[in-house]
């Protein structure tokens, strides 16, 4: 017969006050307390009831046997005080020792450890008794000092040091952080060819083995950081990341990457995090390893967010947050490779740049550029073009993109809003009726089964469903019927493979580009543009110089037949670079400019991220030839 969890010895022992009380008397008796009594507490009972419920989706393997006690301590020399104590299952025998060692060696940074008995770790509860199912999961609105987090990670390096990284260079099929990171990066070569590049990728990643391997935390969620009167304490500090089915990472950079994501740190806060860590740990090279672990953490978070079905709103938000994190961090890294990029300022010449499929590709599972895309942007900036992203992405994405690359502004949500980064202002291009219908549509679209919306969109609605770890477009018929049934006659939708974008009928990239020119009050002399889809046709029609990569749509090809657009011989980012060189070659004759400065650093060649940027540009033939070269990325 199979025992129920409640029938196990540890569960029966923990749930009995007659066994817990003597142990707590022993622990607190060492501190001189004469009388130690368990008290009935409705708040503690409510928390314990939460512990007994099913763990939330996606966290089943992290569930542990837990219980909270209210304890009154009395001493003839002092007034009685009340303590809350948490007992948590951490393993059996020597498999539980790591929890006690971690808790005692991190004293002052984690809740006070009372002892370890029968595989249960006894600690004092940090903060007030909450109403959720995590120790110390009280108020999460107060920001956590990044310096404190950095010092916590550094303290783990100093006091929980390991001799080596046991998985570095390991080619065993067992899943681990290095193996998953290799799988992520090799996607750029394709499904089949990527397997051939795994050995060279592993060798390249070998340069990033941590010089200070340690027992990392592995879980840096905001609700696990508790602000008390005298300190900031980290709960749930002892059992994540290691074991079967875990990543088994020993690089503290992983915790720093996780903190940057989970605590939603700004660039300034992240700098404070890294500075505090490096100062206390002496690990000055951590910045070179950070991006790799951000990619790993973000991709794994995306996968885990939608690994359970059906997907709920919380999982959707986490998936999209992780995706935006990956996009931003990859672009942020790429921007550092443009040397001496000018600051955001408007010039006489505009270049309207479509992002998806033109500047960006998505071979890693999220949008990012390539070496050619980055070079094209650097050329335009070097020749004083005001590059404005003209995209279906959200206003939040465009703001981030402009800030990262130092661009003066952009058009977001398929032409629904113009953003001026120089003045940091947004101009909605919607009328009141369309705005009201969009608000109504956000409410009624929830009626469609398994359809979600991107919370970052404010002037349009991005709707999608989940299939595996990817998004797909909703059913066209269901979406059309919904708009018709609810009288949303000012709205329409535009479909792609991964989404549907609901926008006012009057909105287009072309109208938005003309509106942006008017906002700039006649300071624009010429406009160049490049796009690849039907959405971009209106933008190309109003441009003075219109370009498209070889992978463009039928509508753009018709425009080219009319002599109103030039289609490059190369696709995607290679086509973008060819278009930019053609444009600059034309303008050089008129303005006396000479040379085409690239000002992009794409070295060292064996850097895995540089390898991804270069490999993303390869044609199928070049990719096949490169796959046969076992020495280079």
XYZ file of C-alpha atoms in Angstrom, residues 165 210 212-216 248-253:
13
model
C 32.032 23.546 -11.013
C 33.111 30.944 -12.465
C 34.350 31.493 -7.342
C 31.961 28.498 -7.460
C 29.506 28.487 -4.576
C 26.214 27.082 -3.302
C 23.998 29.646 -5.020
C 22.814 22.741 -10.752
C 24.562 26.063 -11.366
C 27.379 27.149 -9.055
C 28.131 30.604 -10.496
C 26.987 33.541 -8.298
C 26.364 35.448 -11.540
